Tab-separated table of C-alpha atoms in Angstrom:
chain	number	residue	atom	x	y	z
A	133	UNK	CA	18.184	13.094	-19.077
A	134	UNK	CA	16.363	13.018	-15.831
A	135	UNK	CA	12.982	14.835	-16.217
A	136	UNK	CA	11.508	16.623	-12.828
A	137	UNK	CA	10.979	14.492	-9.631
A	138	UNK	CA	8.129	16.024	-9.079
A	139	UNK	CA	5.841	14.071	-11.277
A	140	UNK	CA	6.311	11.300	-8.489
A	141	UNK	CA	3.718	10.211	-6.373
A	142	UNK	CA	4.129	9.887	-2.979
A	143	UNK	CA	4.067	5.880	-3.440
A	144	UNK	CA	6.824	6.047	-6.013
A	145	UNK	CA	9.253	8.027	-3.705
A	146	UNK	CA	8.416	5.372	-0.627
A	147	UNK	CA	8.952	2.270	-2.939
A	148	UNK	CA	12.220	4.459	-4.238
A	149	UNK	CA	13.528	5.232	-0.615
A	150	UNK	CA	13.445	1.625	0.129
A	151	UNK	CA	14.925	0.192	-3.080
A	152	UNK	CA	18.034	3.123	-2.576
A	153	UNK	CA	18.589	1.540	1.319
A	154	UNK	CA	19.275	-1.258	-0.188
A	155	UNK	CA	15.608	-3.682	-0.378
A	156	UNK	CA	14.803	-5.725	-3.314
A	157	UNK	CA	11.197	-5.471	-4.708
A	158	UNK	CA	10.881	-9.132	-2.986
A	159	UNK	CA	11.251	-7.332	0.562
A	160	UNK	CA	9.475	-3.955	-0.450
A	161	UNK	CA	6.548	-5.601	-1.438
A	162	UNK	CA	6.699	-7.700	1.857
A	163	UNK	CA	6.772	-4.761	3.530
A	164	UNK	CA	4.069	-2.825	2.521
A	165	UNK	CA	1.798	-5.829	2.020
A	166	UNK	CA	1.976	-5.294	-2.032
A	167	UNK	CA	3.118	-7.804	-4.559
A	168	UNK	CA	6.611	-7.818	-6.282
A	169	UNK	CA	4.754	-7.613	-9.584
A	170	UNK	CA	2.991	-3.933	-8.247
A	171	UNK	CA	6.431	-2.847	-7.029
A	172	UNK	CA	7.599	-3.316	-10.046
A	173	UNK	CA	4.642	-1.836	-11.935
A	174	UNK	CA	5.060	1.268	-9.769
A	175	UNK	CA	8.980	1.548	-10.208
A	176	UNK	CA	8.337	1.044	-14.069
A	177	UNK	CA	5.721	3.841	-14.138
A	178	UNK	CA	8.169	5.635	-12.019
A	179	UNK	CA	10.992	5.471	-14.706
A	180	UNK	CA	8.649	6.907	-17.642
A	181	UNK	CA	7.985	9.662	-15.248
A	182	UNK	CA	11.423	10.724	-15.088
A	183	UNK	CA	13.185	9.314	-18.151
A	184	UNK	CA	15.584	7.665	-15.375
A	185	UNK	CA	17.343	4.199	-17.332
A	186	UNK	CA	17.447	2.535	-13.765
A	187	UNK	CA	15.355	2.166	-11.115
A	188	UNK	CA	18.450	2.532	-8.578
A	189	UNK	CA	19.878	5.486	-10.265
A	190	UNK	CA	16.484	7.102	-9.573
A	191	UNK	CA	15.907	5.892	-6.042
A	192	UNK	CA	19.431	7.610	-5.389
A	193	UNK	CA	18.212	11.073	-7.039
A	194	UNK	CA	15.413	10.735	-4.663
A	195	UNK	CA	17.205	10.096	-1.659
A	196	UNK	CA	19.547	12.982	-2.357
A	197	UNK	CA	16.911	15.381	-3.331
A	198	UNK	CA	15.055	14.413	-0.310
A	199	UNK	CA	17.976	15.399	2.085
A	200	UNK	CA	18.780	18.404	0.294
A	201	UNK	CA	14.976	19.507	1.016
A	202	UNK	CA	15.337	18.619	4.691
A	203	UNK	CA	18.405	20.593	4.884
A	204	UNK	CA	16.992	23.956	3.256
A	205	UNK	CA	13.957	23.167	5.857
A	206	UNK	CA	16.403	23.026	8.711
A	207	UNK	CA	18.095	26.185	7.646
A	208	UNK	CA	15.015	28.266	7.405
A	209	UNK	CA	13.655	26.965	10.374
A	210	UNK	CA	17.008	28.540	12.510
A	211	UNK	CA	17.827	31.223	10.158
A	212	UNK	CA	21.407	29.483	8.624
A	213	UNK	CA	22.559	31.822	6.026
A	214	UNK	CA	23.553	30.241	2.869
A	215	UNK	CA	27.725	30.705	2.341
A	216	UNK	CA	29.084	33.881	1.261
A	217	UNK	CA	31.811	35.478	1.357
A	218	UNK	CA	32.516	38.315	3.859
A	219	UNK	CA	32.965	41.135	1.548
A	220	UNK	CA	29.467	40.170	0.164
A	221	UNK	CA	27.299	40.671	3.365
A	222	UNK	CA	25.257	43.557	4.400
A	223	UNK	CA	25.995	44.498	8.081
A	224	UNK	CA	22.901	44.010	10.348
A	225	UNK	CA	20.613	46.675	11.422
A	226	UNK	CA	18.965	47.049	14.377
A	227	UNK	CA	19.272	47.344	18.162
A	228	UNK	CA	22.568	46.510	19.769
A	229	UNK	CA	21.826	44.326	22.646
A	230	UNK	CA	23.632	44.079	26.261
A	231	UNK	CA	24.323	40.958	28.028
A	232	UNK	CA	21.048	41.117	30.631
A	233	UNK	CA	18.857	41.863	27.041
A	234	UNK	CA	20.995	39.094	24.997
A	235	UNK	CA	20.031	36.632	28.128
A	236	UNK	CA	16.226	37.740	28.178
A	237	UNK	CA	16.292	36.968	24.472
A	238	UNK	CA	18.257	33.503	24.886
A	239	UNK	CA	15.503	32.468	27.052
A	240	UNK	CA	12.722	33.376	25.010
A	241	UNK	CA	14.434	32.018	22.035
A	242	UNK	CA	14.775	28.688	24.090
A	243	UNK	CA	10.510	28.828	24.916
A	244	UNK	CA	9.615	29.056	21.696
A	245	UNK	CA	11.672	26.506	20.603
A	246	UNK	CA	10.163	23.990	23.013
A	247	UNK	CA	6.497	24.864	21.879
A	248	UNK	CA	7.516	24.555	18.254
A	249	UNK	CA	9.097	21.085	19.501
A	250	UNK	CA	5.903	20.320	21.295
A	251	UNK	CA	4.063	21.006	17.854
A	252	UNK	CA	5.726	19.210	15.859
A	253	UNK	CA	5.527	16.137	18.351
A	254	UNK	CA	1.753	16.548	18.392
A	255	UNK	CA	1.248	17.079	14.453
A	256	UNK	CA	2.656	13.842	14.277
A	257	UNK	CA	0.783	11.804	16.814
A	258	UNK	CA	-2.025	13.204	15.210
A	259	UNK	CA	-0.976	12.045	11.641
A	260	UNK	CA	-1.875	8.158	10.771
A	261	UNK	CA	0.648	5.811	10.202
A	262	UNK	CA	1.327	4.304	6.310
A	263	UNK	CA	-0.876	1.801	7.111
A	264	UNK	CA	-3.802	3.842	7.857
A	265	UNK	CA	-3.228	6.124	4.935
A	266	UNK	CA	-3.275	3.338	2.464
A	267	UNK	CA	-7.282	3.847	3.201
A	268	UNK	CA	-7.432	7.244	2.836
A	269	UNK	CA	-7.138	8.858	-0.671
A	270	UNK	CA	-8.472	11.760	-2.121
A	271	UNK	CA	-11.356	9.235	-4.036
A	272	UNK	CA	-13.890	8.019	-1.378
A	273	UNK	CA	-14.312	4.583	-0.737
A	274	UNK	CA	-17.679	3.158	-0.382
A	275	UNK	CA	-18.230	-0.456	1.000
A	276	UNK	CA	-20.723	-2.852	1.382
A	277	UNK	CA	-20.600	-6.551	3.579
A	278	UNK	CA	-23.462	-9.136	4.071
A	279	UNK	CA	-22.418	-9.603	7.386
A	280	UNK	CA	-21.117	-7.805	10.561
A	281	UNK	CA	-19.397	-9.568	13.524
A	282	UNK	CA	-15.799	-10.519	13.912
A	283	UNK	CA	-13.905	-10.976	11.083
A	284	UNK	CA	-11.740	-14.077	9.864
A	285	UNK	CA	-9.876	-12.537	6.649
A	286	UNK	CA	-9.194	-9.271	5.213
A	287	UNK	CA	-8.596	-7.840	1.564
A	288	UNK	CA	-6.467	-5.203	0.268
A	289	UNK	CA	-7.635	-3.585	-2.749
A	290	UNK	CA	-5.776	-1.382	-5.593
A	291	UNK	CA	-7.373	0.524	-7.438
A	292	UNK	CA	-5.263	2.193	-10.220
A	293	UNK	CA	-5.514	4.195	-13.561
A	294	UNK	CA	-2.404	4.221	-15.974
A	295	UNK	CA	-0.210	2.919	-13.240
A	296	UNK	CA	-1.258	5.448	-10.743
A	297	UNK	CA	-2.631	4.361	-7.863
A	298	UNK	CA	-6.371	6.018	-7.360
A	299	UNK	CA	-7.056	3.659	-3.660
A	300	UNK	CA	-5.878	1.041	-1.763
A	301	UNK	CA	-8.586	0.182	0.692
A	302	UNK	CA	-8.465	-2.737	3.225
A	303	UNK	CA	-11.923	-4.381	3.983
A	304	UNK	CA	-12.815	-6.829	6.515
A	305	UNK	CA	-14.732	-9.693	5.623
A	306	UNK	CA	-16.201	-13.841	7.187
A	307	UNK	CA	-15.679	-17.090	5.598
A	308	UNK	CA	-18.852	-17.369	3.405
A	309	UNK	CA	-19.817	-13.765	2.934
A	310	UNK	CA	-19.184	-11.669	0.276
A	311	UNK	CA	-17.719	-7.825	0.805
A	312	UNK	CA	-17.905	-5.449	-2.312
A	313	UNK	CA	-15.596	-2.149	-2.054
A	314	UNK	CA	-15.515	0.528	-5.328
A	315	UNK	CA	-14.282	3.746	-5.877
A	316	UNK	CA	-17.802	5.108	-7.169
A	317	UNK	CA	-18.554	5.709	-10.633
A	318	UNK	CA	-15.196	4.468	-11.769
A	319	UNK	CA	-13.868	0.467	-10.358
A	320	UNK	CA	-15.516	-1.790	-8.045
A	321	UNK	CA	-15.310	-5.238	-6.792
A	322	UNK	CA	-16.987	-7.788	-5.015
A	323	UNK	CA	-15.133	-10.983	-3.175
A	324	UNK	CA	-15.968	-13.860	-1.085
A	325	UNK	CA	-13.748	-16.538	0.378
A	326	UNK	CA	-15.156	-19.913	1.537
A	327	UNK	CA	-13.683	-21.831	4.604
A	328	UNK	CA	-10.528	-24.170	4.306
A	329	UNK	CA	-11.317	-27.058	2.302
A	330	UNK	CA	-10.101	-30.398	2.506
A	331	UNK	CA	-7.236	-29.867	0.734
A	332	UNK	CA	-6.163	-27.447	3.276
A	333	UNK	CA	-6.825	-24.122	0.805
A	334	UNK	CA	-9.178	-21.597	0.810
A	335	UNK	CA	-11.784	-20.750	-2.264
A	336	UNK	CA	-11.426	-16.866	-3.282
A	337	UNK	CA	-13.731	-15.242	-5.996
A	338	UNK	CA	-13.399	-11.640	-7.460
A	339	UNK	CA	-15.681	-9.838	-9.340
A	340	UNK	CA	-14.512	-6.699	-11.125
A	341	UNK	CA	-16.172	-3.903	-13.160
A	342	UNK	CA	-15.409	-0.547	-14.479
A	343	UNK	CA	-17.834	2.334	-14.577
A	344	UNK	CA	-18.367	3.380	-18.512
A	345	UNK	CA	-20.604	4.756	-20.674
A	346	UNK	CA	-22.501	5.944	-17.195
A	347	UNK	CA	-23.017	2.077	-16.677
A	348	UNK	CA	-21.036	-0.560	-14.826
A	349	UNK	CA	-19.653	-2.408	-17.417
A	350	UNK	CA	-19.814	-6.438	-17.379
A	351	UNK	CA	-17.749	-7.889	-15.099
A	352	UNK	CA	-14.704	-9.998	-15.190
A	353	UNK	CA	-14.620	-12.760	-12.847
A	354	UNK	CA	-11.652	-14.622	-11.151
A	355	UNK	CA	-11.573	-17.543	-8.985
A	356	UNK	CA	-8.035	-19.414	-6.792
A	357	UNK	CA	-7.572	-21.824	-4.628
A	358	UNK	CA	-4.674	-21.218	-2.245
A	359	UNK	CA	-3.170	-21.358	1.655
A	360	UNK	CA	-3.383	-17.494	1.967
A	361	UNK	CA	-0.406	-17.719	3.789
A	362	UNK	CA	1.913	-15.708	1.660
A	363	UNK	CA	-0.531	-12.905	0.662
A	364	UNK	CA	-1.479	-14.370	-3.211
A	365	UNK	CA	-3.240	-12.004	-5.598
A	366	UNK	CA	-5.724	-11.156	-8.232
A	367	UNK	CA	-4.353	-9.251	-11.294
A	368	UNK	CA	-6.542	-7.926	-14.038
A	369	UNK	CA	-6.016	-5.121	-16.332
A	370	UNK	CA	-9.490	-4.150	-17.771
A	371	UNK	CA	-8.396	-4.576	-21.635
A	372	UNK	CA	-8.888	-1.169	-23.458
A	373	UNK	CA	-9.058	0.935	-20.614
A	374	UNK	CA	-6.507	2.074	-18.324
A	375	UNK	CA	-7.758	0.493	-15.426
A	376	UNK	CA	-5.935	-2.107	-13.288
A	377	UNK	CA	-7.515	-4.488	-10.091
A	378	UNK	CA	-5.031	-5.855	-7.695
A	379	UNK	CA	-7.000	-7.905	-4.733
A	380	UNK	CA	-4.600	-9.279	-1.999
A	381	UNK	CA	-6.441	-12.078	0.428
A	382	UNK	CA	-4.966	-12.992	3.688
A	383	UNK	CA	-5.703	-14.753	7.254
A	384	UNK	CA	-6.410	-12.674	10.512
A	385	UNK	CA	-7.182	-15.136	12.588
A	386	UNK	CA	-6.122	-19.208	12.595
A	387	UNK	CA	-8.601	-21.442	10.691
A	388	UNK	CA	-10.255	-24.413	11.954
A	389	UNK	CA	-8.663	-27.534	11.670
């Protein structure tokens, strides 16, 4: 039995979407810079939600749920009346309109339809892409750097509490300077990446903490070496909490031979 849809975050239903036109979580995580393991997590938690036995059955309840919504939005928006049968509708009342007045009111019909299209066209210029949402969730993000100039590396940060995501904040950051972003009184964590050793990889540290107990709690620290070319990640589920880091390292610009 398929319990409501609506207990989906909006996350869930975009990783869904994808996985129903046909992606893997390989080539969903690719592209919305996660990793396959928090696709996974996400499609998992999505599943519970619902009581769905497959992650495909669900993504194709979505999808058709989704298009049944837009539909029932279309028809409101020009007045379609649901089927019935003839015997079963009321006659109109009203005035009875000639052909000049039934022109007149083509036109206007026709004018307000461009300024609703013009509307909606502006609404969503106005509204930032994915990518920009990812940084904006209803918990505030406060960040701190040692440094400010142009930036060689950036991190992507999830923040999440029994698998649902609370943030996912990108922060800019230099080669030998540490960044620290949290989601106050509740996760934070500080990173630093070193220049491109010898051995052609880069030296990433993460610090994590939870707020408890109106204290941050010690921290757990993590450490890799790696190329940073395929977006590797820190994991860590804070043991006895329900509290989950995810820290996602990768290149902006090329580094120095």
């Amino acid at each position: 039995m398929i319990h409501s849809l609506d207990r989906l975050s909006d996350l869930e239903r975009d990783l869904l979407t994808l996985l129903a036109q046909g992606h893997t979580a390989k080539t969903i995580a690719r592209s919305r810079s996660l990793s396959a393991n928090v696709v996974n997590e996400h499609l998992r938690s999505a599943r519970r939600k619902t009581g769905a036995s497959s992650s495909r059955e669900l993504a194709r309840l979505v999808v058709a749920a989704t298009q049944i919504q837009s539909q029932k939005v279309r028809d409101n928006l020009f007045g379609i009346e649901s089927p019935t049968s003839p015997e079963h509708r009321e006659p109109r009342r009203g005035l009875m309109f000639g052909p000049v007045a039934t022109l007149i009111n083509w036109r206007v019909m026709m004018s307000f339809g461009v300024l609703i299209a013009a509307g909606v066209l502006a609404f969503q210029s106005s509204v930032p892409s994915q990518a920009e949402q990812s940084n904006t969730n209803d918990r505030s993000i406060a960040s701190e750097s040692a440094a400010s100039g142009p930036p060689d590396l950036v991190y992507q940060v999830l923040f999440s509490e029994d698998d649902e995501l609370l943030a996912s904040p990108t922060v800019a950051s230099q080669f030998g300077r540490w960044v620290r972003v949290e989601v106050p009184d509740l996760m934070r964590v500080t990173l630093f990446t070193g220049e491109r050793g010898q051995d052609g990889k880069f030296y990433t540290a993460a610090t994590m903490q939870v707020f408890r107990d109106n204290a941050w709690q010690p921290a757990r620290e993590l450490s890799m070496r790696s190329t940073l070319a395929f977006t590797p990640s820190f994991e860590h589920s804070v043991e006895g909490t329900p509290y989950r880091f995810v820290i996602m390292p990768r290149l902006i610009v090329p580094a120095a031979e």
